[in-house]
PDB file of C-alpha atoms in Angstrom:
ATOM      1  CA  MET A 246      -4.525  26.229  14.068  1.00  0.00           C
ATOM      2  CA  GLU A 247      -5.691  23.432  11.901  1.00  0.00           C
ATOM      3  CA  LYS A 248      -6.091  20.345  13.622  1.00  0.00           C
ATOM      4  CA  LYS A 249      -3.873  17.427  13.123  1.00  0.00           C
ATOM      5  CA  LEU A 250      -5.121  14.402  11.965  1.00  0.00           C
ATOM      6  CA  LYS A 251      -4.630  11.241  13.567  1.00  0.00           C
ATOM      7  CA  ILE A 252      -3.843   8.513  11.269  1.00  0.00           C
ATOM      8  CA  VAL A 253      -3.366   4.885  11.809  1.00  0.00           C
ATOM      9  CA  CYS A 254      -1.806   3.152   9.260  1.00  0.00           C
ATOM     10  CA  ALA A 255      -1.747  -0.869   8.916  1.00  0.00           C
ATOM     11  CA  GLY A 256       1.077  -3.473   6.894  1.00  0.00           C
ATOM     12  CA  ASP A 257       0.162  -5.695   4.554  1.00  0.00           C
ATOM     13  CA  THR A 258      -2.358  -7.948   5.566  1.00  0.00           C
ATOM     14  CA  HIS A 259      -1.789 -10.882   3.000  1.00  0.00           C
ATOM     15  CA  GLY A 260      -5.329 -12.542   4.492  1.00  0.00           C
ATOM     16  CA  ARG A 261      -4.574 -11.836   7.864  1.00  0.00           C
ATOM     17  CA  ASP A 262      -7.118 -10.438  10.246  1.00  0.00           C
ATOM     18  CA  LYS A 263      -5.121  -8.514  12.627  1.00  0.00           C
ATOM     19  CA  TRP A 264      -6.543  -5.487  11.307  1.00  0.00           C
ATOM     20  CA  LYS A 265      -9.597  -6.180  13.162  1.00  0.00           C
ATOM     21  CA  GLU A 266      -7.822  -6.184  16.689  1.00  0.00           C
ATOM     22  CA  ILE A 267      -6.205  -2.085  15.403  1.00  0.00           C
ATOM     23  CA  VAL A 268     -10.030  -1.389  14.630  1.00  0.00           C
ATOM     24  CA  ALA A 269     -11.653  -2.116  17.769  1.00  0.00           C
ATOM     25  CA  LYS A 270      -8.492  -0.298  19.419  1.00  0.00           C
ATOM     26  CA  GLU A 271      -8.095   2.781  17.157  1.00  0.00           C
ATOM     27  CA  LEU A 272     -11.282   3.337  15.500  1.00  0.00           C
ATOM     28  CA  ASP A 273     -13.109   6.002  17.568  1.00  0.00           C
ATOM     29  CA  SER A 274      -9.745   7.820  18.291  1.00  0.00           C
ATOM     30  CA  SER A 275      -8.863   8.367  14.566  1.00  0.00           C
ATOM     31  CA  ASP A 276      -9.168  10.409  11.624  1.00  0.00           C
ATOM     32  CA  ARG A 277      -7.853   8.363   9.092  1.00  0.00           C
ATOM     33  CA  ILE A 278      -7.167   4.138   8.892  1.00  0.00           C
ATOM     34  CA  ILE A 279      -5.155   3.243   6.213  1.00  0.00           C
ATOM     35  CA  PHE A 280      -4.161  -0.236   4.957  1.00  0.00           C
ATOM     36  CA  ILE A 281      -1.186  -0.360   3.012  1.00  0.00           C
ATOM     37  CA  GLY A 282      -2.371  -3.100   0.366  1.00  0.00           C
ATOM     38  CA  ASP A 283      -1.494  -6.375  -0.210  1.00  0.00           C
ATOM     39  CA  TYR A 284      -4.443  -8.097   0.798  1.00  0.00           C
ATOM     40  CA  PHE A 285      -4.030 -11.383  -1.485  1.00  0.00           C
ATOM     41  CA  ASP A 286      -1.525 -13.941  -1.096  1.00  0.00           C
ATOM     42  CA  THR A 287       0.537 -15.478   1.998  1.00  0.00           C
ATOM     43  CA  HIS A 288       3.286 -17.263   3.234  1.00  0.00           C
ATOM     44  CA  TYR A 289       1.690 -17.896   6.110  1.00  0.00           C
ATOM     45  CA  ASP A 290      -1.733 -20.263   6.757  1.00  0.00           C
ATOM     46  CA  GLU A 291      -4.435 -18.090   5.423  1.00  0.00           C
ATOM     47  CA  THR A 292      -6.570 -20.063   2.935  1.00  0.00           C
ATOM     48  CA  PRO A 293      -7.811 -18.788  -0.226  1.00  0.00           C
ATOM     49  CA  GLU A 294     -11.115 -18.747   1.062  1.00  0.00           C
ATOM     50  CA  GLN A 295      -9.617 -16.823   4.331  1.00  0.00           C
ATOM     51  CA  GLN A 296      -8.181 -14.375   1.741  1.00  0.00           C
ATOM     52  CA  LEU A 297     -11.532 -13.493   0.012  1.00  0.00           C
ATOM     53  CA  SER A 298     -13.307 -13.410   3.462  1.00  0.00           C
ATOM     54  CA  ASN A 299     -11.397 -10.783   4.692  1.00  0.00           C
ATOM     55  CA  PHE A 300     -10.917  -8.727   1.741  1.00  0.00           C
ATOM     56  CA  ASN A 301     -14.569  -8.619   1.534  1.00  0.00           C
ATOM     57  CA  GLU A 302     -14.620  -7.420   5.357  1.00  0.00           C
ATOM     58  CA  ILE A 303     -12.022  -4.767   4.496  1.00  0.00           C
ATOM     59  CA  VAL A 304     -14.414  -3.215   1.618  1.00  0.00           C
ATOM     60  CA  GLU A 305     -17.392  -3.513   4.003  1.00  0.00           C
ATOM     61  CA  PHE A 306     -15.287  -1.799   6.677  1.00  0.00           C
ATOM     62  CA  LYS A 307     -14.795   0.695   3.828  1.00  0.00           C
ATOM     63  CA  LYS A 308     -18.095   1.134   2.660  1.00  0.00           C
ATOM     64  CA  THR A 309     -19.646   1.938   6.040  1.00  0.00           C
ATOM     65  CA  ASN A 310     -16.127   4.610   6.822  1.00  0.00           C
ATOM     66  CA  MET A 311     -16.027   6.066   3.482  1.00  0.00           C
ATOM     67  CA  ASP A 312     -14.073   9.125   4.579  1.00  0.00           C
ATOM     68  CA  LYS A 313     -12.094   7.610   6.982  1.00  0.00           C
ATOM     69  CA  VAL A 314     -10.580   4.378   5.784  1.00  0.00           C
ATOM     70  CA  ILE A 315      -8.292   4.545   2.809  1.00  0.00           C
ATOM     71  CA  LEU A 316      -7.629   1.010   1.024  1.00  0.00           C
ATOM     72  CA  LEU A 317      -4.116   1.117  -1.014  1.00  0.00           C
ATOM     73  CA  ILE A 318      -3.248  -1.254  -3.930  1.00  0.00           C
ATOM     74  CA  GLY A 319      -0.061  -3.638  -3.685  1.00  0.00           C
ATOM     75  CA  ASN A 320       1.509  -5.938  -5.851  1.00  0.00           C
ATOM     76  CA  HIS A 321      -0.303  -8.632  -4.901  1.00  0.00           C
ATOM     77  CA  ASP A 322      -3.411  -6.996  -5.261  1.00  0.00           C
ATOM     78  CA  PHE A 323      -2.494  -5.470  -9.110  1.00  0.00           C
ATOM     79  CA  HIS A 324      -1.581  -8.710 -10.746  1.00  0.00           C
ATOM     80  CA  TYR A 325      -5.310 -10.254 -10.171  1.00  0.00           C
ATOM     81  CA  LEU A 326      -6.741  -7.164 -12.099  1.00  0.00           C
ATOM     82  CA  SER A 327      -8.473  -7.257 -15.196  1.00  0.00           C
ATOM     83  CA  GLY A 328      -6.153  -6.735 -18.113  1.00  0.00           C
ATOM     84  CA  ILE A 329      -2.680  -6.960 -16.228  1.00  0.00           C
ATOM     85  CA  ASN A 330      -0.161  -9.575 -18.016  1.00  0.00           C
ATOM     86  CA  GLU A 331       1.933 -10.635 -15.631  1.00  0.00           C
ATOM     87  CA  SER A 332       1.946 -12.393 -12.084  1.00  0.00           C
ATOM     88  CA  TYR A 333       3.914 -12.362  -9.479  1.00  0.00           C
ATOM     89  CA  SER A 334       5.286 -14.546  -6.619  1.00  0.00           C
ATOM     90  CA  GLY A 335       2.323 -16.380  -4.520  1.00  0.00           C
ATOM     91  CA  PHE A 336      -0.430 -15.898  -7.389  1.00  0.00           C
ATOM     92  CA  GLN A 337      -2.912 -18.089  -7.459  1.00  0.00           C
ATOM     93  CA  TYR A 338      -4.374 -19.194 -10.258  1.00  0.00           C
ATOM     94  CA  GLY A 339      -7.121 -21.117  -9.201  1.00  0.00           C
ATOM     95  CA  TRP A 340      -8.828 -18.324  -6.894  1.00  0.00           C
ATOM     96  CA  SER A 341      -7.630 -15.663  -9.198  1.00  0.00           C
ATOM     97  CA  LYS A 342     -11.190 -15.307 -11.002  1.00  0.00           C
ATOM     98  CA  SER A 343     -12.559 -15.111  -7.356  1.00  0.00           C
ATOM     99  CA  PHE A 344     -10.087 -12.511  -6.440  1.00  0.00           C
ATOM    100  CA  ASN A 345     -10.981  -9.979  -9.463  1.00  0.00           C
ATOM    101  CA  GLU A 346     -14.495 -10.330  -9.043  1.00  0.00           C
ATOM    102  CA  ILE A 347     -14.180  -8.282  -5.727  1.00  0.00           C
ATOM    103  CA  LEU A 348     -11.414  -6.464  -6.914  1.00  0.00           C
ATOM    104  CA  GLU A 349     -12.715  -4.668  -9.644  1.00  0.00           C
ATOM    105  CA  PRO A 350     -16.132  -3.687  -8.106  1.00  0.00           C
ATOM    106  CA  ALA A 351     -14.098  -1.769  -5.310  1.00  0.00           C
ATOM    107  CA  LEU A 352     -11.840  -0.032  -7.967  1.00  0.00           C
ATOM    108  CA  ALA A 353     -14.773   1.096 -10.169  1.00  0.00           C
ATOM    109  CA  GLU A 354     -16.413   2.234  -7.044  1.00  0.00           C
ATOM    110  CA  GLY A 355     -13.803   4.540  -6.044  1.00  0.00           C
ATOM    111  CA  LEU A 356     -12.854   2.413  -3.168  1.00  0.00           C
ATOM    112  CA  MET A 357      -8.869   1.764  -3.736  1.00  0.00           C
ATOM    113  CA  GLN A 358      -6.225   4.174  -4.837  1.00  0.00           C
ATOM    114  CA  MET A 359      -2.428   3.916  -5.141  1.00  0.00           C
ATOM    115  CA  CYS A 360      -1.481   7.042  -3.218  1.00  0.00           C
ATOM    116  CA  TYR A 361      -2.460   8.994  -0.449  1.00  0.00           C
ATOM    117  CA  VAL A 362      -0.762  12.115   0.907  1.00  0.00           C
ATOM    118  CA  TYR A 363      -1.268  13.918   4.220  1.00  0.00           C
ATOM    119  CA  ASP A 364       1.138  16.763   5.290  1.00  0.00           C
ATOM    120  CA  LYS A 365       4.599  15.446   4.317  1.00  0.00           C
ATOM    121  CA  TYR A 366       3.838  11.881   4.493  1.00  0.00           C
ATOM    122  CA  VAL A 367       3.273   9.853   1.335  1.00  0.00           C
ATOM    123  CA  PHE A 368       1.345   6.652   1.435  1.00  0.00           C
ATOM    124  CA  THR A 369       2.230   4.235  -1.238  1.00  0.00           C
ATOM    125  CA  HIS A 370       2.889   0.541  -0.932  1.00  0.00           C
ATOM    126  CA  ALA A 371       6.416   0.793  -1.607  1.00  0.00           C
ATOM    127  CA  GLY A 372       7.385   4.164  -2.357  1.00  0.00           C
ATOM    128  CA  VAL A 373       8.248   6.540  -4.928  1.00  0.00           C
ATOM    129  CA  THR A 374      11.228   7.702  -6.613  1.00  0.00           C
ATOM    130  CA  ASN A 375      12.298  10.492  -8.892  1.00  0.00           C
ATOM    131  CA  THR A 376      13.048   7.825 -11.356  1.00  0.00           C
ATOM    132  CA  TRP A 377       9.814   6.759 -11.772  1.00  0.00           C
ATOM    133  CA  CYS A 378       8.290  10.044 -11.277  1.00  0.00           C
ATOM    134  CA  ALA A 379      10.361  11.727 -14.277  1.00  0.00           C
ATOM    135  CA  THR A 380       9.707   8.272 -16.375  1.00  0.00           C
ATOM    136  CA  HIS A 381       5.987   8.678 -16.257  1.00  0.00           C
ATOM    137  CA  GLY A 382       5.549  12.433 -15.879  1.00  0.00           C
ATOM    138  CA  VAL A 383       4.372  12.356 -12.568  1.00  0.00           C
ATOM    139  CA  ASN A 384       3.865  15.833 -10.762  1.00  0.00           C
ATOM    140  CA  ARG A 385       5.998  15.783  -8.049  1.00  0.00           C
ATOM    141  CA  GLN A 386       4.778  18.900  -6.172  1.00  0.00           C
ATOM    142  CA  PRO A 387       3.680  17.989  -2.680  1.00  0.00           C
ATOM    143  CA  HIS A 388      -0.426  19.009  -3.212  1.00  0.00           C
ATOM    144  CA  LEU A 389      -0.088  17.548  -6.567  1.00  0.00           C
ATOM    145  CA  LEU A 390       1.663  14.071  -6.425  1.00  0.00           C
ATOM    146  CA  GLU A 391      -1.436  12.136  -4.842  1.00  0.00           C
ATOM    147  CA  ASP A 392      -3.553  12.974  -7.528  1.00  0.00           C
ATOM    148  CA  SER A 393      -0.974  12.701  -9.851  1.00  0.00           C
ATOM    149  CA  ILE A 394      -0.333   8.828  -9.351  1.00  0.00           C
ATOM    150  CA  ASN A 395      -3.786   8.214  -8.654  1.00  0.00           C
ATOM    151  CA  LYS A 396      -4.939   9.576 -12.366  1.00  0.00           C
ATOM    152  CA  LEU A 397      -1.972   7.895 -13.735  1.00  0.00           C
ATOM    153  CA  PHE A 398      -3.049   4.302 -12.543  1.00  0.00           C
ATOM    154  CA  LYS A 399      -6.813   4.768 -13.958  1.00  0.00           C
ATOM    155  CA  THR A 400      -5.174   5.617 -17.365  1.00  0.00           C
ATOM    156  CA  ASN A 401      -1.698   3.811 -17.527  1.00  0.00           C
ATOM    157  CA  LYS A 402      -1.849   0.888 -15.454  1.00  0.00           C
ATOM    158  CA  TYR A 403       1.398  -0.271 -17.072  1.00  0.00           C
ATOM    159  CA  ALA A 404       3.209   2.403 -15.367  1.00  0.00           C
ATOM    160  CA  PHE A 405       2.755   0.004 -12.664  1.00  0.00           C
ATOM    161  CA  TYR A 406       4.356  -2.929 -13.833  1.00  0.00           C
ATOM    162  CA  PHE A 407       7.184  -4.337 -12.965  1.00  0.00           C
ATOM    163  CA  GLN A 408      10.217  -2.280 -14.226  1.00  0.00           C
ATOM    164  CA  MET A 409      13.562  -3.977 -14.366  1.00  0.00           C
ATOM    165  CA  GLY A 410      16.602  -1.246 -13.965  1.00  0.00           C
ATOM    166  CA  TYR A 411      20.604  -1.538 -13.777  1.00  0.00           C
ATOM    167  CA  ASN A 412      20.382  -3.862 -10.849  1.00  0.00           C
ATOM    168  CA  TYR A 413      18.491  -6.495 -12.776  1.00  0.00           C
ATOM    169  CA  SER A 414      16.970  -7.301  -9.421  1.00  0.00           C
ATOM    170  CA  GLN A 415      14.062  -9.945  -9.370  1.00  0.00           C
ATOM    171  CA  SER A 416      12.667  -8.536  -6.043  1.00  0.00           C
ATOM    172  CA  GLY A 417      12.191  -4.719  -7.139  1.00  0.00           C
ATOM    173  CA  ASP A 418      15.372  -2.949  -5.888  1.00  0.00           C
ATOM    174  CA  ASP A 419      15.774  -1.181  -8.756  1.00  0.00           C
ATOM    175  CA  VAL A 420      14.884   2.991  -8.968  1.00  0.00           C
ATOM    176  CA  THR A 421      13.015   2.515 -12.126  1.00  0.00           C
ATOM    177  CA  GLN A 422      10.297   0.579  -9.926  1.00  0.00           C
ATOM    178  CA  SER A 423       6.851   1.727  -9.334  1.00  0.00           C
ATOM    179  CA  PRO A 424       5.162   2.286  -6.063  1.00  0.00           C
ATOM    180  CA  LEU A 425       3.997  -1.133  -6.019  1.00  0.00           C
ATOM    181  CA  TRP A 426       7.629  -2.900  -6.324  1.00  0.00           C
ATOM    182  CA  VAL A 427      10.647  -0.669  -5.378  1.00  0.00           C
ATOM    183  CA  ARG A 428      12.399  -1.355  -2.508  1.00  0.00           C
ATOM    184  CA  LEU A 429      13.719   0.102   0.641  1.00  0.00           C
ATOM    185  CA  PRO A 430      17.564   0.579  -0.708  1.00  0.00           C
ATOM    186  CA  SER A 431      16.593   1.898  -4.130  1.00  0.00           C
ATOM    187  CA  LEU A 432      13.791   4.012  -2.356  1.00  0.00           C
ATOM    188  CA  PHE A 433      16.588   5.681   0.300  1.00  0.00           C
ATOM    189  CA  GLN A 434      18.522   6.331  -2.876  1.00  0.00           C
ATOM    190  CA  ASP A 435      16.180   7.803  -5.384  1.00  0.00           C
ATOM    191  CA  LYS A 436      13.339   9.173  -2.998  1.00  0.00           C
ATOM    192  CA  LEU A 437      11.623  12.533  -3.460  1.00  0.00           C
ATOM    193  CA  ILE A 438      12.811  14.921  -1.189  1.00  0.00           C
ATOM    194  CA  GLY A 439      10.801  16.683   1.237  1.00  0.00           C
ATOM    195  CA  PHE A 440       8.478  13.939   1.975  1.00  0.00           C
ATOM    196  CA  THR A 441       8.427  11.105   4.305  1.00  0.00           C
ATOM    197  CA  PHE A 442       6.912   7.844   2.851  1.00  0.00           C
ATOM    198  CA  VAL A 443       5.234   4.969   4.877  1.00  0.00           C
ATOM    199  CA  VAL A 444       5.750   1.928   2.891  1.00  0.00           C
ATOM    200  CA  GLY A 445       4.713  -1.870   3.594  1.00  0.00           C
ATOM    201  CA  HIS A 446       6.207  -4.230   0.913  1.00  0.00           C
ATOM    202  CA  THR A 447       9.477  -5.638   2.371  1.00  0.00           C
ATOM    203  CA  THR A 448       8.841  -7.447   5.539  1.00  0.00           C
ATOM    204  CA  LEU A 449      10.527  -6.313   8.585  1.00  0.00           C
ATOM    205  CA  LYS A 450      11.684  -7.737  11.900  1.00  0.00           C
ATOM    206  CA  GLN A 451      10.185  -4.537  13.383  1.00  0.00           C
ATOM    207  CA  LEU A 452       8.233  -1.689  12.659  1.00  0.00           C
ATOM    208  CA  THR A 453      10.941   0.866  11.426  1.00  0.00           C
ATOM    209  CA  ILE A 454      10.715   4.880  11.488  1.00  0.00           C
ATOM    210  CA  THR A 455      13.634   7.421   9.991  1.00  0.00           C
ATOM    211  CA  GLU A 456      13.562  10.397   9.209  1.00  0.00           C
ATOM    212  CA  ASN A 457      12.222   9.817   5.206  1.00  0.00           C
ATOM    213  CA  VAL A 458      11.085   6.817   5.168  1.00  0.00           C
ATOM    214  CA  ILE A 459       8.991   4.262   7.596  1.00  0.00           C
ATOM    215  CA  GLY A 460       8.844   0.417   6.745  1.00  0.00           C
ATOM    216  CA  ILE A 461       5.258  -1.063   8.321  1.00  0.00           C
ATOM    217  CA  ASP A 462       5.382  -4.263   6.940  1.00  0.00           C
ATOM    218  CA  CYS A 463       5.380  -6.166  10.130  1.00  0.00           C
ATOM    219  CA  LEU A 464       1.757  -7.189  11.125  1.00  0.00           C
ATOM    220  CA  GLY A 465       3.057 -11.085  10.566  1.00  0.00           C
ATOM    221  CA  THR A 466       6.169 -10.258  12.771  1.00  0.00           C
ATOM    222  CA  THR A 467       5.628  -8.372  15.729  1.00  0.00           C
ATOM    223  CA  GLY A 468       2.479  -7.450  15.107  1.00  0.00           C
ATOM    224  CA  GLU A 469       3.287  -3.814  15.160  1.00  0.00           C
ATOM    225  CA  TYR A 470       1.256  -0.914  13.233  1.00  0.00           C
ATOM    226  CA  LEU A 471       1.944   2.938  12.820  1.00  0.00           C
ATOM    227  CA  ILE A 472       0.263   5.702  14.351  1.00  0.00           C
ATOM    228  CA  ILE A 473       0.874   9.280  13.299  1.00  0.00           C
ATOM    229  CA  GLU A 474      -0.252  11.686  15.901  1.00  0.00           C
ATOM    230  CA  ASN A 475       0.571  15.672  16.190  1.00  0.00           C
ATOM    231  CA  ASN A 476       2.683  14.867  13.327  1.00  0.00           C
ATOM    232  CA  THR A 477       4.635  12.515  15.042  1.00  0.00           C
ATOM    233  CA  PRO A 478       4.963   9.049  13.993  1.00  0.00           C
ATOM    234  CA  LYS A 479       5.325   6.046  16.719  1.00  0.00           C
ATOM    235  CA  SER A 480       4.902   1.906  16.404  1.00  0.00           C
ATOM    236  CA  SER A 481       2.025   0.428  18.369  1.00  0.00           C
ATOM    237  CA  LYS A 482       0.571  -2.938  18.885  1.00  0.00           C
TER     238      LYS A 482
END
């Protein structure tokens, strides 16, 4: 019988170094440690210097654990990439060049990605809808979804821009939105069948596990993170 991986997944960091505590506790016993994205911008007290230093440390952690660590991309990272002609709440104009100068090499070296799939679990910053997949020609077969989304990101970053839908939601609560943006109500409405989505992006009062969607953006509230062991998800802190 194939060994089931033990996966640890941390929510949006936004410059916080809570991940270091998680790594100290979980690194040796885990097969994968996944960061759900949003390394920059903050509603808390982390300065731009702290955000930059924290991401540098995360990148170095990835480099020393290439097969174990997965760095996903969030919307608050995306708007600092070269050629992205839109910016979102919290964008730090005075630091955008500095953030860009560390993000771009990380992308070029293959250290970051848009999607990771293991078994039935799909890890993206915000989730994946049928509408968005159909619009952009994403292959929704379980064994091809990850590669299809990551290839699309490399070839057409416009597909990941903020895509206003019929709700005219300024926060991204539309089924048209990309894996960087879709909010939980729209994800529940139009999620791909047969998967369980692990997402950050929407701040929660506590880590929330349902059959098809697991919300983990709570490092700044409860400090919880997700563990999937023996194919069973649970909260830890």
